[in-house]
Each structure stands twice: as C-alpha cells, then as structure tokens.
Coordinates of C-alpha atoms in Angstrom, one line a residue:
M1 CA 131.6 20.8 83.4
K2 CA 127.7 22.0 82.9
K3 CA 128.5 23.1 79.2
L4 CA 129.4 19.4 78.6
K5 CA 126.9 17.2 76.9
L6 CA 126.0 13.9 78.9
T7 CA 127.8 12.0 75.9
T8 CA 130.9 13.5 76.9
K9 CA 130.4 13.5 80.5
T10 CA 129.8 9.7 80.5
L11 CA 132.9 8.9 78.6
I12 CA 135.2 11.2 80.7
A13 CA 133.6 9.2 83.7
L14 CA 134.0 5.9 81.9
V15 CA 137.9 6.6 81.3
S16 CA 138.5 8.1 84.5
G17 CA 136.7 5.2 86.4
I18 CA 139.0 2.6 85.0
I19 CA 141.9 4.6 85.8
F20 CA 140.9 5.4 89.3
G21 CA 139.9 1.8 90.0
L22 CA 143.4 0.4 88.6
L23 CA 145.3 2.9 90.8
L24 CA 143.3 2.0 93.6
S25 CA 143.9 -1.9 93.3
L26 CA 147.6 -0.8 93.9
V27 CA 146.7 0.6 97.3
D28 CA 147.7 -1.5 100.3
S29 CA 145.7 0.5 103.1
T30 CA 142.5 -1.9 103.6
F31 CA 140.8 1.0 105.3
I32 CA 141.2 3.5 102.7
K33 CA 140.8 1.1 99.7
Q34 CA 138.1 -1.5 100.8
T35 CA 136.0 0.3 103.6
L36 CA 136.5 4.0 102.9
L37 CA 136.3 4.0 99.0
I38 CA 134.9 0.4 97.7
D39 CA 132.4 -0.4 100.5
G40 CA 131.8 3.2 101.3
I41 CA 131.5 6.2 99.0
L42 CA 131.9 4.0 95.5
K43 CA 129.1 1.8 96.7
L44 CA 127.0 4.3 97.7
M45 CA 127.2 6.2 94.3
G46 CA 127.4 3.4 91.8
T47 CA 124.7 1.2 93.7
G48 CA 122.5 4.0 94.3
F49 CA 122.6 4.8 90.6
L50 CA 122.0 1.3 89.5
N51 CA 119.1 0.9 91.9
A52 CA 117.5 3.9 90.5
I53 CA 117.8 2.6 86.9
K54 CA 116.4 -0.7 88.2
L55 CA 113.3 0.8 89.5
L56 CA 112.3 2.2 86.1
I57 CA 112.4 -1.1 84.4
G58 CA 109.5 -2.7 85.4
P59 CA 106.9 0.3 85.5
L60 CA 108.5 2.1 81.8
V61 CA 108.2 -1.8 80.1
F62 CA 105.0 -2.0 81.2
V63 CA 103.5 1.3 80.7
S64 CA 105.3 1.9 77.1
I65 CA 104.3 -1.7 75.9
V66 CA 100.4 -1.0 76.8
Y67 CA 100.3 2.4 75.2
A68 CA 102.1 1.4 72.1
T69 CA 100.0 -2.0 71.5
S70 CA 96.6 0.0 72.4
S71 CA 97.2 2.5 69.9
L72 CA 97.9 0.2 67.0
K73 CA 95.0 0.0 64.3
E74 CA 96.1 -3.4 63.2
I75 CA 96.3 -6.3 65.5
Q76 CA 98.3 -8.2 63.4
K77 CA 101.1 -5.9 63.6
I78 CA 102.0 -7.1 66.7
G79 CA 102.6 -10.6 65.4
R80 CA 104.3 -9.3 62.4
I81 CA 107.0 -7.3 64.7
G82 CA 107.2 -10.1 66.5
L83 CA 108.3 -12.9 63.8
K84 CA 110.7 -10.2 62.3
T85 CA 112.3 -9.5 65.8
F86 CA 112.7 -13.4 66.9
C87 CA 114.2 -14.2 63.3
F88 CA 116.7 -11.6 63.7
Y89 CA 117.8 -11.9 67.3
I90 CA 118.2 -15.8 66.6
G91 CA 120.0 -15.3 63.2
T92 CA 122.3 -12.7 64.7
T93 CA 123.3 -15.0 68.0
G94 CA 124.1 -18.0 65.4
L95 CA 126.2 -15.6 63.5
A96 CA 128.1 -14.4 66.4
I97 CA 129.1 -17.7 68.0
T98 CA 130.0 -18.8 64.5
L99 CA 132.5 -16.0 64.1
A100 CA 133.9 -16.6 67.5
L101 CA 134.6 -20.1 66.9
I102 CA 136.5 -18.9 63.6
M103 CA 138.3 -16.1 65.2
A104 CA 139.4 -18.4 68.3
N105 CA 140.8 -21.1 66.0
I106 CA 142.9 -18.4 64.2
I107 CA 144.1 -16.8 67.3
N108 CA 144.7 -20.2 69.4
P109 CA 144.2 -18.5 72.8
G110 CA 144.7 -21.8 74.7
K111 CA 147.7 -23.3 73.0
G112 CA 150.7 -23.2 75.2
V113 CA 148.7 -22.0 78.3
D114 CA 150.4 -23.6 81.5
I115 CA 147.1 -25.0 83.3
S116 CA 148.9 -25.5 86.5
L117 CA 149.9 -21.6 86.9
L118 CA 146.5 -20.6 85.6
T119 CA 144.7 -22.9 88.5
Q120 CA 146.9 -21.2 91.0
A121 CA 146.0 -17.9 89.6
T122 CA 142.3 -18.8 90.0
T123 CA 142.6 -20.3 93.3
G124 CA 139.2 -20.1 94.9
A125 CA 137.0 -19.6 92.2
T126 CA 133.8 -21.3 92.0
V127 CA 131.3 -21.7 89.5
T128 CA 127.4 -22.8 89.5
T129 CA 126.3 -25.1 87.0
N130 CA 122.7 -24.4 86.9
S131 CA 120.8 -25.7 84.2
V132 CA 118.5 -23.8 81.9
N133 CA 114.9 -25.4 81.4
I134 CA 113.2 -24.0 77.9
I135 CA 110.1 -24.9 78.9
D136 CA 110.0 -23.4 82.2
T137 CA 111.4 -20.4 80.4
L138 CA 108.2 -20.7 78.0
L139 CA 105.7 -21.3 81.0
S140 CA 107.2 -17.9 82.7
I141 CA 106.2 -15.7 79.9
I142 CA 102.8 -16.3 81.5
P143 CA 102.9 -14.9 85.1
T144 CA 100.4 -16.4 87.6
N145 CA 100.8 -13.0 89.4
I146 CA 101.6 -10.0 87.7
F147 CA 102.7 -8.2 90.8
V148 CA 105.1 -11.2 91.5
A149 CA 106.4 -10.6 87.7
F150 CA 107.0 -6.8 88.7
S151 CA 109.0 -7.7 91.8
E152 CA 111.1 -10.6 90.3
G153 CA 111.7 -8.7 87.3
N154 CA 110.3 -11.3 84.9
V155 CA 110.4 -9.0 81.7
L156 CA 109.0 -11.5 79.5
G157 CA 106.0 -12.0 82.0
I158 CA 105.4 -8.2 82.3
I159 CA 105.5 -8.1 77.9
F160 CA 102.9 -10.7 77.9
F161 CA 100.5 -8.9 80.4
A162 CA 101.2 -5.4 78.8
I163 CA 100.5 -6.8 75.3
L164 CA 97.3 -8.6 76.4
L165 CA 96.0 -5.3 78.1
G166 CA 96.8 -3.2 75.1
I167 CA 95.2 -5.2 72.8
S168 CA 92.3 -5.5 74.8
M169 CA 91.9 -1.8 74.9
T170 CA 92.0 -1.6 71.3
L171 CA 89.5 -4.2 71.0
V172 CA 87.1 -2.0 73.6
G173 CA 87.7 0.6 71.2
E174 CA 86.7 4.3 71.9
K175 CA 85.2 3.6 75.3
A176 CA 89.0 2.6 76.3
Q177 CA 90.2 6.0 74.7
P178 CA 90.3 7.8 78.2
L179 CA 92.8 5.1 79.5
V180 CA 94.8 5.1 76.6
N181 CA 95.4 8.7 77.2
L182 CA 96.4 7.9 80.7
F183 CA 99.2 5.4 79.7
E184 CA 100.1 8.1 76.9
I185 CA 100.7 10.6 79.7
G186 CA 102.4 7.8 82.0
N187 CA 104.9 7.0 79.5
E188 CA 105.9 10.6 78.6
V189 CA 106.2 11.0 82.9
L190 CA 108.4 8.0 83.3
L191 CA 110.8 8.7 80.2
K192 CA 111.1 12.3 81.8
V193 CA 111.9 10.3 85.2
V194 CA 115.0 8.6 83.2
S195 CA 116.1 11.9 82.0
V196 CA 116.4 13.0 85.5
V197 CA 118.3 9.7 86.9
M198 CA 120.6 9.9 83.8
K199 CA 121.9 13.6 85.0
F200 CA 123.6 11.2 87.9
A201 CA 124.9 8.6 85.1
P202 CA 128.3 10.2 85.2
F203 CA 128.9 9.9 88.6
G204 CA 127.3 6.2 88.9
I205 CA 129.1 5.0 86.2
F206 CA 132.7 6.3 87.7
A207 CA 131.8 4.6 91.1
L208 CA 130.8 1.2 89.6
L209 CA 133.8 1.2 86.9
A210 CA 136.4 2.2 89.6
S211 CA 134.7 -0.3 92.1
N212 CA 135.0 -2.9 89.6
F213 CA 138.6 -2.4 88.6
A214 CA 139.9 -1.5 92.0
T215 CA 138.6 -5.2 93.0
F216 CA 139.8 -7.1 89.8
G217 CA 143.0 -5.3 89.1
Y218 CA 145.1 -6.1 86.2
T219 CA 147.0 -9.4 87.6
A220 CA 144.1 -11.4 86.7
L221 CA 144.4 -10.7 83.3
V222 CA 148.1 -11.7 83.1
P223 CA 147.3 -15.5 83.1
L224 CA 144.5 -15.1 80.4
A225 CA 145.7 -12.1 78.4
K226 CA 145.2 -14.0 75.1
Y227 CA 141.9 -15.2 76.0
V228 CA 140.6 -11.6 77.2
I229 CA 142.1 -9.7 74.3
G230 CA 141.1 -12.0 71.8
T231 CA 137.3 -12.4 72.9
I232 CA 137.4 -8.4 72.9
F233 CA 138.7 -8.0 69.8
T234 CA 136.0 -10.4 68.5
L235 CA 133.1 -8.7 70.1
G236 CA 134.6 -5.5 68.4
L237 CA 134.8 -7.3 65.2
H238 CA 131.2 -8.3 65.7
L239 CA 129.8 -4.9 66.4
L240 CA 131.8 -3.1 63.5
L241 CA 131.5 -5.8 60.8
I242 CA 128.3 -7.6 61.2
Y243 CA 126.1 -5.0 63.2
M244 CA 127.4 -1.9 61.0
S245 CA 126.8 -3.6 57.6
M246 CA 123.5 -4.5 58.4
L247 CA 122.5 -0.8 59.6
I248 CA 124.3 0.1 56.3
F249 CA 123.1 -2.5 53.6
I250 CA 119.5 -3.2 55.3
G251 CA 118.8 -0.1 57.2
K252 CA 120.3 2.5 54.9
L253 CA 121.2 4.4 57.9
N254 CA 124.6 6.3 59.0
P255 CA 126.6 4.1 61.4
M256 CA 128.6 7.1 62.6
I257 CA 125.3 8.7 63.7
F258 CA 124.2 5.3 65.6
L259 CA 127.7 4.9 67.5
K260 CA 127.6 8.8 68.6
K261 CA 123.9 8.4 70.2
F262 CA 124.3 4.9 71.4
M263 CA 127.2 6.1 73.8
P264 CA 125.2 6.9 76.9
I265 CA 123.6 3.7 76.5
F266 CA 127.2 1.9 76.0
S267 CA 128.4 3.6 79.3
V268 CA 125.4 2.2 81.5
C269 CA 125.8 -1.3 79.8
F270 CA 129.5 -1.3 80.4
S271 CA 129.5 -0.3 83.8
T272 CA 126.5 -2.4 84.9
A273 CA 127.1 -5.3 82.6
S274 CA 123.4 -5.9 82.6
S275 CA 121.0 -5.5 79.5
S276 CA 118.1 -4.9 81.7
A277 CA 119.6 -2.2 83.7
S278 CA 119.9 -0.2 80.2
L279 CA 116.4 -0.8 79.3
P280 CA 115.2 2.4 80.5
V281 CA 117.8 4.5 78.7
S282 CA 117.3 2.2 75.4
L283 CA 113.7 3.0 75.5
K284 CA 114.0 6.5 75.9
T285 CA 117.0 6.8 73.2
S286 CA 115.2 4.7 70.7
E287 CA 112.2 6.8 70.5
E288 CA 113.6 10.3 70.9
Q289 CA 116.9 10.0 69.3
F290 CA 116.5 7.3 66.9
G291 CA 113.4 8.3 65.9
V292 CA 111.5 4.7 66.4
D293 CA 108.0 4.5 66.9
P294 CA 106.9 3.3 70.3
S295 CA 104.8 0.6 68.9
V296 CA 108.2 -1.0 67.7
C297 CA 110.9 -0.3 70.5
S298 CA 108.6 -0.9 73.0
F299 CA 108.4 -4.4 72.1
T300 CA 111.6 -5.4 70.4
L301 CA 113.7 -3.8 73.1
P302 CA 112.8 -5.7 76.1
L303 CA 112.4 -8.8 74.3
G304 CA 116.1 -8.3 73.2
S305 CA 117.1 -7.8 76.5
T306 CA 116.0 -11.2 77.3
I307 CA 116.7 -13.4 74.5
N308 CA 119.3 -11.7 72.4
M309 CA 122.7 -12.3 73.6
D310 CA 125.3 -12.2 71.1
G311 CA 128.0 -10.9 73.0
T312 CA 127.5 -13.7 75.5
A313 CA 127.4 -16.2 72.4
I314 CA 131.0 -14.8 71.4
M315 CA 132.3 -15.4 74.8
Q316 CA 131.1 -19.0 74.9
G317 CA 132.4 -19.7 71.6
F318 CA 135.8 -18.2 72.4
A319 CA 136.0 -20.2 75.6
V320 CA 134.9 -23.6 74.2
V321 CA 138.1 -23.5 72.0
F322 CA 140.4 -21.9 74.6
I323 CA 139.5 -24.5 76.9
A324 CA 139.6 -27.5 74.5
Q325 CA 143.0 -26.2 73.0
M326 CA 144.2 -25.7 77.0
Y327 CA 143.5 -29.4 77.6
G328 CA 144.6 -30.8 74.3
I329 CA 140.9 -31.6 73.2
S330 CA 140.6 -31.9 69.2
L331 CA 136.8 -30.5 68.5
G332 CA 135.4 -31.7 65.2
M333 CA 132.7 -30.1 62.9
N334 CA 130.1 -32.0 64.6
D335 CA 131.2 -30.6 68.0
Y336 CA 131.2 -27.2 66.7
I337 CA 127.7 -27.1 65.2
M338 CA 126.5 -28.3 68.6
V339 CA 128.0 -25.6 70.2
I340 CA 126.4 -23.2 67.9
I341 CA 123.1 -24.9 68.3
T342 CA 123.4 -25.1 72.1
A343 CA 124.3 -21.6 72.8
V344 CA 121.5 -20.1 70.6
L345 CA 119.1 -21.8 72.6
A346 CA 120.6 -21.3 75.9
S347 CA 120.4 -17.5 75.0
V348 CA 116.6 -17.5 74.7
G349 CA 116.3 -19.2 78.3
T350 CA 118.8 -17.2 80.2
A351 CA 118.1 -13.9 82.3
S352 CA 119.8 -10.7 81.4
V353 CA 121.8 -10.6 84.7
P354 CA 125.8 -9.8 85.2
G355 CA 127.6 -12.8 85.1
V356 CA 124.8 -15.2 83.6
G357 CA 127.5 -16.1 81.0
A358 CA 129.3 -18.5 83.2
V359 CA 126.2 -20.5 83.9
M360 CA 125.4 -20.7 79.9
L361 CA 128.9 -21.6 79.4
T362 CA 128.7 -25.0 81.4
M363 CA 125.7 -25.9 79.2
V364 CA 127.5 -25.3 76.2
L365 CA 130.7 -27.2 77.5
A366 CA 128.4 -30.2 78.6
S367 CA 127.3 -30.3 75.4
V368 CA 130.5 -31.4 73.9
N369 CA 131.8 -33.3 76.9
L370 CA 134.6 -30.7 78.1
P371 CA 135.3 -30.7 81.5
L372 CA 133.0 -28.3 83.2
D373 CA 135.5 -27.6 86.1
A374 CA 137.6 -25.4 83.3
V375 CA 135.1 -22.5 84.0
A376 CA 136.4 -21.8 87.2
L377 CA 139.6 -21.2 85.3
I378 CA 138.1 -18.0 83.3
I379 CA 135.4 -16.9 85.8
G380 CA 137.9 -14.5 87.4
V381 CA 138.1 -12.5 84.3
D382 CA 134.6 -13.4 83.4
H383 CA 133.1 -9.9 85.0
I384 CA 135.7 -8.0 82.8
I385 CA 134.4 -9.5 79.8
D386 CA 130.8 -9.5 80.8
M387 CA 131.2 -5.6 80.8
C388 CA 132.4 -5.7 77.4
R389 CA 129.9 -8.1 76.1
T390 CA 126.8 -6.4 77.4
P391 CA 127.2 -3.4 75.1
V392 CA 127.4 -5.8 72.2
N393 CA 124.1 -7.4 73.3
V394 CA 122.4 -4.2 73.7
A395 CA 123.9 -2.7 70.5
G396 CA 122.1 -5.7 68.8
D397 CA 118.7 -4.8 70.2
H398 CA 118.8 -1.4 68.8
I399 CA 119.9 -2.5 65.5
C400 CA 117.0 -4.7 65.2
T401 CA 114.8 -2.4 66.4
L402 CA 115.9 0.4 63.6
I403 CA 115.5 -2.4 60.8
V404 CA 112.4 -3.8 62.0
A405 CA 111.1 -0.2 62.7
K406 CA 112.1 0.8 58.7
T407 CA 110.4 -2.3 57.4
E408 CA 107.1 -1.4 59.1
N409 CA 107.5 2.6 58.3
A410 CA 107.9 3.3 62.0
L411 CA 111.2 5.2 61.6
D412 CA 111.6 8.9 61.6
K413 CA 114.7 9.4 59.8
T414 CA 114.8 13.2 60.5
I415 CA 115.0 12.6 64.0
Y416 CA 117.6 9.6 63.6
N417 CA 119.7 12.1 61.1
N418 CA 119.4 15.1 63.7
V419 CA 122.6 14.9 66.0
E420 CA 122.1 18.3 66.9
N421 CA 118.6 17.6 68.7
L422 CA 120.5 15.1 71.3
T423 CA 118.7 14.4 74.6
D424 CA 122.0 15.3 76.5
Q425 CA 122.0 18.8 75.3
A426 CA 120.2 19.8 78.5
A427 CA 123.0 17.8 80.5

C-alpha cells in the first residue's frame, strides 16, 4: 500500500467506503451499526479528517491571496481576472441549468410517479425555506470584523480583506518587501500542511462515505430512481461535454490529464459534499499540479467555491421538471426562463455548504409557483445527489482557473502536462 499513489488510494477508499456503507445498512444490530461504527469509529475518522481540512480553509485562502496580490506588478490585473472569472461562472451556471431542463424534459422523471407511495417513503422529511438576500450577501463581502469572518467561514469577506491588504502592500513598494517574503513563506508552509493532512485522506474518505451510505442505504433510491439517475447522468454530461469541450477548444489542454490530476480533489468533494472543504486541496493542486500561477488560482478558486454552483443548478433544473410532472403542472417557456434567472442569481447568494441545494430549490420553485412542500419528497436522497454535484461545482472552478490563467499567461503547460510529477508520488 505504501507504494500506491494517493490518487489510487483515494479511489480504493471511495469504492470500498460505498460498498462497506451499503453492507452496513443491512446490519440489524443497533450497537454494532450505530453506536460502535457510525457514531464511533467512522465518525472519529471521517469528522476528524473533515475538521482538519476545514481548519486550513481560512488561513490558506488569506495567506495565498495576500501573497498573490502583493506580488502583482499591475493592479489592473486583479480587476481583469475578476471580470473574466465572474462572467465564466455566471455563463456556465446558465448553461448548466438549461442543459438540466432539456434533459429532464427528455427523460421525464416525474411522469407515472405515485405521489402517495413517494410520500410514504419520505415520511418525516422536513425542509427549511430560508430565503437568500442578494444585498445582504454583497454586504457580507465587506466584513466589519476580520476575525469574525474567519470564525464564521465568510470566504468572500476573507478574500476582500486579503486583496485589500495585498494591494496596499504593493502600493507601499520596497518597504513592504519583508512582509511579502513572510507571506510567501507562510504560503509554502500551509501548502505543506495540506500535504500532511492529505496523507490521511483515504481513511477519512472511506469513513465519510461508509457512514453516509450506511445511514441512507439504497432503499431511499427506489421511489426516486429515475430522478436520481437522471440528475447524476446530466451532471456527468455537463462535466464531460461542456467542461471538457471548454478545456479542449478554449484552453487547448489535454482533458485526460485534468481528470487524472483532479481525482484527489474529486474524492474530497464526493465524500464531504462541500466545495469549501475542498479548497485547501484545490489550491495546492492548482498551483503544483496544474501549473497555475498563485495570482490567478488564489482568486478564482475561493470565489468559485462561493458563487459557482453548476452542479447545484443542474439538480434544481431537474427537480423543477420532476416536481411539475409529478403534480401534472405544465411549465411554459416563460417559466423555464424564470427558473434559469432565479437559479443563477441564487447561486451567487448561497453559501457552499452541504445541503444548500434544498434551500436554493425552494426559491426556484417559488419563482414558478410550484408547491414548496414537494422539496420534502426528494430531500431524502438530496445528500446522495449533493455528493455527486459538488465535484461538478469544483471541476468548474478549476476549468475556469485554467482558462483564465492561460489568457493571462499565468499557466505553466510543462507542469500541467507532466503526469509523472504528481504530488501523490510521495504518498
């Protein structure tokens, strides 16, 4: 096992965790299943790994952005990168939900579904219908207390303060060079900490997946099989068709290399169902494996974890058609346009945490007057879909980063194309 690369280890952990979890869901003993394993050994391994990853998010984002912006010679470059990034994220989110609406109308996941049986299968499911205020989200970008921003995981607030500090260091000039050097060293140290934490990734990923699948099992999938399979298929289609096409035709990069180097990030995304939790690994991989300059990836990836939710948009589009068909409600072109607009706007104003798709879905349903209670019918399988849509969200962050980096001459193609120099060789 010591000779295996981290990519191989995480793939083994991913598959074995799912299998072990499904087998564990069949165990009748409450002590063995729940007390000893799910709430005991698996929780210690999985939550411990997840906490270690979350611990690094704030410090790594802050230090890397300060160092990147303080090293820029042109202040205008930040605005240029920001505009390209924002346009990419909004554009691909619109494409994602449009694709979902098209595929859902082809697959017709809600036709023939017995609502009474579905309601019985999801008895006890609840849904929170919190709204998202875009103005409050924009105001949260400017934190009143940077320490509160760190403690609450306000990534946009951390980015704002880091950029402000980095630009100020650039404007000070030579006198600030010792501080720039300090942040450079800090960035290298934190990336090394990520490497140490990732040594334990296979164990954490195994535990998280085993716990998830042992809890939900596969029985919840039966009444909603068409919806779940259709959504996952559309997620894969968006990843392989739209993202990989952009990588080939716009980025002029080999997609197979991308997929291979993305696997450790995929495993973290899939097991944690959180874009933010993958940030430390994403930043390290983007710089060391994809060859992206820190001045680009330190900005695009944290921003993407907050506003780029293509996978979530696909889930919403598919769910809207599913619910409408299930209740026998016809949606017109105006309704579909409203769904697209609402989903794109909601993606900007929603945090990147597990289960956020259900909250966003209530907004989308309300925009076309569909019953909000219907969310409770699919919330039982939302976590399984969440685990699949999060890697798509993060893959979009990296595709954007690579394309923006290439347009800014901030991409080292030698590093990107070097499949022998993987970080996980040391694992």
